[in-house]
Amino acid sequence: NRAWRLRWEGLVDEYLDWQAEREADGWRWRDGEVARELPIALSNGEELVLRGRIDRIDERAGDAGPEVALTDYKTRDAGKLRGEQKVLGEDVQLPAYSSLYGADVAQASYLSVDQDEVKEIAVLDIAAFAQRNLQRLQEVFDALHAGAPLRAQGVAEVCQHCEARGICRRDVWA
């Protein structure tokens, strides 16, 4: 659409600067929009399938072989994205993508392509975070299969405008 095009035209030089800096660090684009699935075995013999689409996969030569970086493009403000990283476990998209990738991931980051700037926000210790995320998924679904009630979820600033707020139980556990 025209609005996005005008916005992009104002950021394209900054994006190209980011790309040039990335290439100077040895990273090369390898693939994009990669759909992946990961079966997760549950304790009752059932299987949960995690699905996702990785926006961008880059690769560079490392001391012990090729290194991989995952990037997810966002049109949100970099400050908000950075804030979401402060509470471990609150934002699970890149940890899930790291698990879906299926091999070691050296780097995972969001690339904010916002109205004013292009900023990269790295997720620190992605391997440990991805492992904890998978463990949590397994524990939650094991509990659900054992009859535990589903805990209400939600981000406060989004929930205040949600049409389903009265039925989700968020106010009870918040």
PDB file of C-alpha atoms in Angstrom:
ATOM      1  CA  ASN A   1       0.000   0.000   0.000  1.00  0.00           C
ATOM      2  CA  ARG A   2       1.035   3.616  -0.430  1.00  0.00           C
ATOM      3  CA  ALA A   3       1.426   4.379   3.260  1.00  0.00           C
ATOM      4  CA  TRP A   4       3.913   1.528   3.718  1.00  0.00           C
ATOM      5  CA  ARG A   5       5.746   2.495   0.534  1.00  0.00           C
ATOM      6  CA  LEU A   6       6.206   6.102   1.701  1.00  0.00           C
ATOM      7  CA  ARG A   7       7.354   4.875   5.091  1.00  0.00           C
ATOM      8  CA  TRP A   8       9.819   2.461   3.488  1.00  0.00           C
ATOM      9  CA  GLU A   9      11.222   5.104   1.140  1.00  0.00           C
ATOM     10  CA  GLY A  10      12.139   7.147   4.214  1.00  0.00           C
ATOM     11  CA  LEU A  11      13.999   4.183   5.741  1.00  0.00           C
ATOM     12  CA  VAL A  12      15.616   2.448   2.782  1.00  0.00           C
ATOM     13  CA  ASP A  13      18.974   4.221   3.147  1.00  0.00           C
ATOM     14  CA  GLU A  14      19.134   3.335   6.841  1.00  0.00           C
ATOM     15  CA  TYR A  15      18.208  -0.274   6.046  1.00  0.00           C
ATOM     16  CA  LEU A  16      20.960  -0.478   3.424  1.00  0.00           C
ATOM     17  CA  ASP A  17      23.440   0.915   5.974  1.00  0.00           C
ATOM     18  CA  TRP A  18      22.370  -1.838   8.389  1.00  0.00           C
ATOM     19  CA  GLN A  19      22.801  -4.449   5.638  1.00  0.00           C
ATOM     20  CA  ALA A  20      26.272  -3.128   4.715  1.00  0.00           C
ATOM     21  CA  GLU A  21      27.355  -3.229   8.372  1.00  0.00           C
ATOM     22  CA  ARG A  22      26.025  -6.758   8.681  1.00  0.00           C
ATOM     23  CA  GLU A  23      27.961  -7.869   5.609  1.00  0.00           C
ATOM     24  CA  ALA A  24      31.088  -6.183   6.989  1.00  0.00           C
ATOM     25  CA  ASP A  25      30.658  -8.452  10.038  1.00  0.00           C
ATOM     26  CA  GLY A  26      30.735 -11.451   7.686  1.00  0.00           C
ATOM     27  CA  TRP A  27      27.011 -12.249   7.557  1.00  0.00           C
ATOM     28  CA  ARG A  28      25.468 -13.283   4.232  1.00  0.00           C
ATOM     29  CA  TRP A  29      21.787 -13.786   3.495  1.00  0.00           C
ATOM     30  CA  ARG A  30      21.057 -17.488   3.067  1.00  0.00           C
ATOM     31  CA  ASP A  31      17.283 -17.832   3.034  1.00  0.00           C
ATOM     32  CA  GLY A  32      14.014 -16.125   3.914  1.00  0.00           C
ATOM     33  CA  GLU A  33      10.398 -16.909   4.751  1.00  0.00           C
ATOM     34  CA  VAL A  34      11.357 -20.451   5.743  1.00  0.00           C
ATOM     35  CA  ALA A  35       8.475 -22.540   7.097  1.00  0.00           C
ATOM     36  CA  ARG A  36       9.457 -25.089   9.741  1.00  0.00           C
ATOM     37  CA  GLU A  37       7.773 -27.601  12.056  1.00  0.00           C
ATOM     38  CA  LEU A  38       9.023 -29.229  15.226  1.00  0.00           C
ATOM     39  CA  PRO A  39       7.215 -32.162  16.875  1.00  0.00           C
ATOM     40  CA  ILE A  40       7.363 -32.025  20.677  1.00  0.00           C
ATOM     41  CA  ALA A  41       6.695 -35.269  22.557  1.00  0.00           C
ATOM     42  CA  LEU A  42       4.437 -34.971  25.572  1.00  0.00           C
ATOM     43  CA  SER A  43       4.593 -37.247  28.601  1.00  0.00           C
ATOM     44  CA  ASN A  44       1.248 -38.901  27.782  1.00  0.00           C
ATOM     45  CA  GLY A  45       2.467 -40.047  24.361  1.00  0.00           C
ATOM     46  CA  GLU A  46       0.700 -37.226  22.513  1.00  0.00           C
ATOM     47  CA  GLU A  47       2.617 -34.898  20.236  1.00  0.00           C
ATOM     48  CA  LEU A  48       2.505 -31.126  19.988  1.00  0.00           C
ATOM     49  CA  VAL A  49       3.653 -29.593  16.693  1.00  0.00           C
ATOM     50  CA  LEU A  50       5.309 -26.178  16.832  1.00  0.00           C
ATOM     51  CA  ARG A  51       5.070 -24.318  13.516  1.00  0.00           C
ATOM     52  CA  GLY A  52       6.563 -21.043  12.334  1.00  0.00           C
ATOM     53  CA  ARG A  53       7.993 -19.097   9.446  1.00  0.00           C
ATOM     54  CA  ILE A  54      11.478 -17.644   9.917  1.00  0.00           C
ATOM     55  CA  ASP A  55      11.792 -14.246   8.209  1.00  0.00           C
ATOM     56  CA  ARG A  56      15.522 -14.303   7.507  1.00  0.00           C
ATOM     57  CA  ILE A  57      18.429 -16.714   7.933  1.00  0.00           C
ATOM     58  CA  ASP A  58      21.985 -15.439   7.564  1.00  0.00           C
ATOM     59  CA  GLU A  59      25.237 -17.370   7.709  1.00  0.00           C
ATOM     60  CA  ARG A  60      28.906 -16.553   8.243  1.00  0.00           C
ATOM     61  CA  ALA A  61      32.125 -18.477   8.694  1.00  0.00           C
ATOM     62  CA  GLY A  62      32.992 -19.135  12.327  1.00  0.00           C
ATOM     63  CA  ASP A  63      35.959 -20.691  14.081  1.00  0.00           C
ATOM     64  CA  ALA A  64      34.130 -24.018  14.494  1.00  0.00           C
ATOM     65  CA  GLY A  65      32.252 -23.914  11.186  1.00  0.00           C
ATOM     66  CA  PRO A  66      29.362 -21.911   9.802  1.00  0.00           C
ATOM     67  CA  GLU A  67      27.356 -19.731  12.210  1.00  0.00           C
ATOM     68  CA  VAL A  68      23.675 -18.933  11.755  1.00  0.00           C
ATOM     69  CA  ALA A  69      21.720 -15.799  12.604  1.00  0.00           C
ATOM     70  CA  LEU A  70      17.935 -15.459  12.581  1.00  0.00           C
ATOM     71  CA  THR A  71      16.250 -12.102  12.019  1.00  0.00           C
ATOM     72  CA  ASP A  72      12.590 -11.244  12.379  1.00  0.00           C
ATOM     73  CA  TYR A  73      11.417  -7.990  10.818  1.00  0.00           C
ATOM     74  CA  LYS A  74       9.104  -5.808  12.907  1.00  0.00           C
ATOM     75  CA  THR A  75       7.292  -2.571  12.127  1.00  0.00           C
ATOM     76  CA  ARG A  76       7.151  -1.698  15.829  1.00  0.00           C
ATOM     77  CA  ASP A  77       9.163   0.841  17.744  1.00  0.00           C
ATOM     78  CA  ALA A  78      12.615  -0.421  18.792  1.00  0.00           C
ATOM     79  CA  GLY A  79      12.094   0.798  22.366  1.00  0.00           C
ATOM     80  CA  LYS A  80       8.976  -1.327  22.771  1.00  0.00           C
ATOM     81  CA  LEU A  81      10.739  -4.365  21.316  1.00  0.00           C
ATOM     82  CA  ARG A  82      13.667  -3.813  23.676  1.00  0.00           C
ATOM     83  CA  GLY A  83      11.253  -3.517  26.611  1.00  0.00           C
ATOM     84  CA  GLU A  84       9.633  -6.836  25.734  1.00  0.00           C
ATOM     85  CA  GLN A  85      13.018  -8.514  26.116  1.00  0.00           C
ATOM     86  CA  LYS A  86      13.383  -7.384  29.749  1.00  0.00           C
ATOM     87  CA  VAL A  87      10.977  -9.995  31.115  1.00  0.00           C
ATOM     88  CA  LEU A  88      12.470 -13.376  30.340  1.00  0.00           C
ATOM     89  CA  GLY A  89       9.888 -15.642  28.786  1.00  0.00           C
ATOM     90  CA  GLU A  90       7.422 -12.899  27.866  1.00  0.00           C
ATOM     91  CA  ASP A  91       8.380 -12.784  24.189  1.00  0.00           C
ATOM     92  CA  VAL A  92       8.930 -16.246  22.735  1.00  0.00           C
ATOM     93  CA  GLN A  93       8.906 -15.749  18.968  1.00  0.00           C
ATOM     94  CA  LEU A  94      12.665 -15.852  18.332  1.00  0.00           C
ATOM     95  CA  PRO A  95      13.306 -18.612  20.889  1.00  0.00           C
ATOM     96  CA  ALA A  96      10.630 -20.655  19.094  1.00  0.00           C
ATOM     97  CA  TYR A  97      12.222 -19.899  15.723  1.00  0.00           C
ATOM     98  CA  SER A  98      15.603 -20.909  17.117  1.00  0.00           C
ATOM     99  CA  SER A  99      14.133 -24.275  18.121  1.00  0.00           C
ATOM    100  CA  LEU A 100      12.392 -24.602  14.772  1.00  0.00           C
ATOM    101  CA  TYR A 101      15.642 -23.952  12.947  1.00  0.00           C
ATOM    102  CA  GLY A 102      16.874 -27.295  14.256  1.00  0.00           C
ATOM    103  CA  ALA A 103      20.568 -26.514  14.725  1.00  0.00           C
ATOM    104  CA  ASP A 104      22.714 -24.118  16.747  1.00  0.00           C
ATOM    105  CA  VAL A 105      21.835 -20.456  16.295  1.00  0.00           C
ATOM    106  CA  ALA A 106      24.638 -18.017  17.066  1.00  0.00           C
ATOM    107  CA  GLN A 107      22.484 -14.903  16.949  1.00  0.00           C
ATOM    108  CA  ALA A 108      18.788 -14.023  16.945  1.00  0.00           C
ATOM    109  CA  SER A 109      17.386 -10.529  16.648  1.00  0.00           C
ATOM    110  CA  TYR A 110      14.421  -8.415  15.742  1.00  0.00           C
ATOM    111  CA  LEU A 111      14.950  -5.719  13.162  1.00  0.00           C
ATOM    112  CA  SER A 112      12.710  -2.771  13.892  1.00  0.00           C
ATOM    113  CA  VAL A 113      11.821  -1.004  10.659  1.00  0.00           C
ATOM    114  CA  ASP A 114       9.826   1.736  12.311  1.00  0.00           C
ATOM    115  CA  GLN A 115       8.693   5.127  11.083  1.00  0.00           C
ATOM    116  CA  ASP A 116      11.851   6.852  12.281  1.00  0.00           C
ATOM    117  CA  GLU A 117      14.668   4.327  12.294  1.00  0.00           C
ATOM    118  CA  VAL A 118      16.043   0.870  11.584  1.00  0.00           C
ATOM    119  CA  LYS A 119      17.348  -0.777  14.765  1.00  0.00           C
ATOM    120  CA  GLU A 120      18.444  -4.302  15.603  1.00  0.00           C
ATOM    121  CA  ILE A 121      17.400  -5.741  18.973  1.00  0.00           C
ATOM    122  CA  ALA A 122      19.278  -8.911  19.878  1.00  0.00           C
ATOM    123  CA  VAL A 123      17.864 -11.687  22.051  1.00  0.00           C
ATOM    124  CA  LEU A 124      20.655 -12.634  24.420  1.00  0.00           C
ATOM    125  CA  ASP A 125      21.602 -16.256  25.145  1.00  0.00           C
ATOM    126  CA  ILE A 126      19.188 -17.542  22.516  1.00  0.00           C
ATOM    127  CA  ALA A 127      20.161 -21.212  22.964  1.00  0.00           C
ATOM    128  CA  ALA A 128      19.279 -21.279  26.676  1.00  0.00           C
ATOM    129  CA  PHE A 129      16.158 -19.209  26.095  1.00  0.00           C
ATOM    130  CA  ALA A 130      15.006 -21.556  23.309  1.00  0.00           C
ATOM    131  CA  GLN A 131      15.524 -24.603  25.534  1.00  0.00           C
ATOM    132  CA  ARG A 132      13.560 -23.036  28.415  1.00  0.00           C
ATOM    133  CA  ASN A 133      10.777 -22.107  25.997  1.00  0.00           C
ATOM    134  CA  LEU A 134      10.482 -25.696  24.720  1.00  0.00           C
ATOM    135  CA  GLN A 135      10.506 -27.013  28.278  1.00  0.00           C
ATOM    136  CA  ARG A 136       7.753 -24.580  29.262  1.00  0.00           C
ATOM    137  CA  LEU A 137       5.619 -25.578  26.249  1.00  0.00           C
ATOM    138  CA  GLN A 138       6.024 -29.222  27.187  1.00  0.00           C
ATOM    139  CA  GLU A 139       5.126 -28.572  30.834  1.00  0.00           C
ATOM    140  CA  VAL A 140       2.072 -26.446  29.986  1.00  0.00           C
ATOM    141  CA  PHE A 141       0.657 -28.967  27.515  1.00  0.00           C
ATOM    142  CA  ASP A 142       1.426 -31.899  29.811  1.00  0.00           C
ATOM    143  CA  ALA A 143      -0.525 -30.078  32.540  1.00  0.00           C
ATOM    144  CA  LEU A 144      -3.423 -29.338  30.173  1.00  0.00           C
ATOM    145  CA  HIS A 145      -3.624 -32.989  29.132  1.00  0.00           C
ATOM    146  CA  ALA A 146      -3.661 -33.910  32.833  1.00  0.00           C
ATOM    147  CA  GLY A 147      -6.716 -31.687  33.359  1.00  0.00           C
ATOM    148  CA  ALA A 148      -5.178 -28.445  34.619  1.00  0.00           C
ATOM    149  CA  PRO A 149      -7.104 -25.305  33.626  1.00  0.00           C
ATOM    150  CA  LEU A 150      -5.617 -23.064  30.945  1.00  0.00           C
ATOM    151  CA  ARG A 151      -4.074 -19.985  32.512  1.00  0.00           C
ATOM    152  CA  ALA A 152      -5.213 -16.670  31.037  1.00  0.00           C
ATOM    153  CA  GLN A 153      -2.602 -14.850  28.978  1.00  0.00           C
ATOM    154  CA  GLY A 154      -2.245 -11.292  27.755  1.00  0.00           C
ATOM    155  CA  VAL A 155      -0.223  -8.114  27.640  1.00  0.00           C
ATOM    156  CA  ALA A 156      -1.730  -5.335  29.768  1.00  0.00           C
ATOM    157  CA  GLU A 157      -1.624  -2.609  27.121  1.00  0.00           C
ATOM    158  CA  VAL A 158      -3.339  -4.879  24.602  1.00  0.00           C
ATOM    159  CA  CYS A 159      -5.816  -6.387  27.073  1.00  0.00           C
ATOM    160  CA  GLN A 160      -7.260  -3.010  28.029  1.00  0.00           C
ATOM    161  CA  HIS A 161      -8.760  -2.748  24.525  1.00  0.00           C
ATOM    162  CA  CYS A 162      -9.707  -6.416  24.052  1.00  0.00           C
ATOM    163  CA  GLU A 163     -13.325  -7.311  23.338  1.00  0.00           C
ATOM    164  CA  ALA A 164     -12.951 -10.622  25.206  1.00  0.00           C
ATOM    165  CA  ARG A 165     -11.540  -9.133  28.409  1.00  0.00           C
ATOM    166  CA  GLY A 166     -14.642 -10.064  30.397  1.00  0.00           C
ATOM    167  CA  ILE A 167     -14.327 -13.773  29.634  1.00  0.00           C
ATOM    168  CA  CYS A 168     -10.565 -14.392  29.591  1.00  0.00           C
ATOM    169  CA  ARG A 169      -9.960 -14.224  33.375  1.00  0.00           C
ATOM    170  CA  ARG A 170      -6.937 -11.947  32.976  1.00  0.00           C
ATOM    171  CA  ASP A 171      -8.162  -9.581  35.701  1.00  0.00           C
ATOM    172  CA  VAL A 172      -8.348 -12.511  38.120  1.00  0.00           C
ATOM    173  CA  TRP A 173      -4.670 -13.462  37.819  1.00  0.00           C
ATOM    174  CA  ALA A 174      -3.163 -10.038  36.994  1.00  0.00           C
TER     175      ALA A 174
END
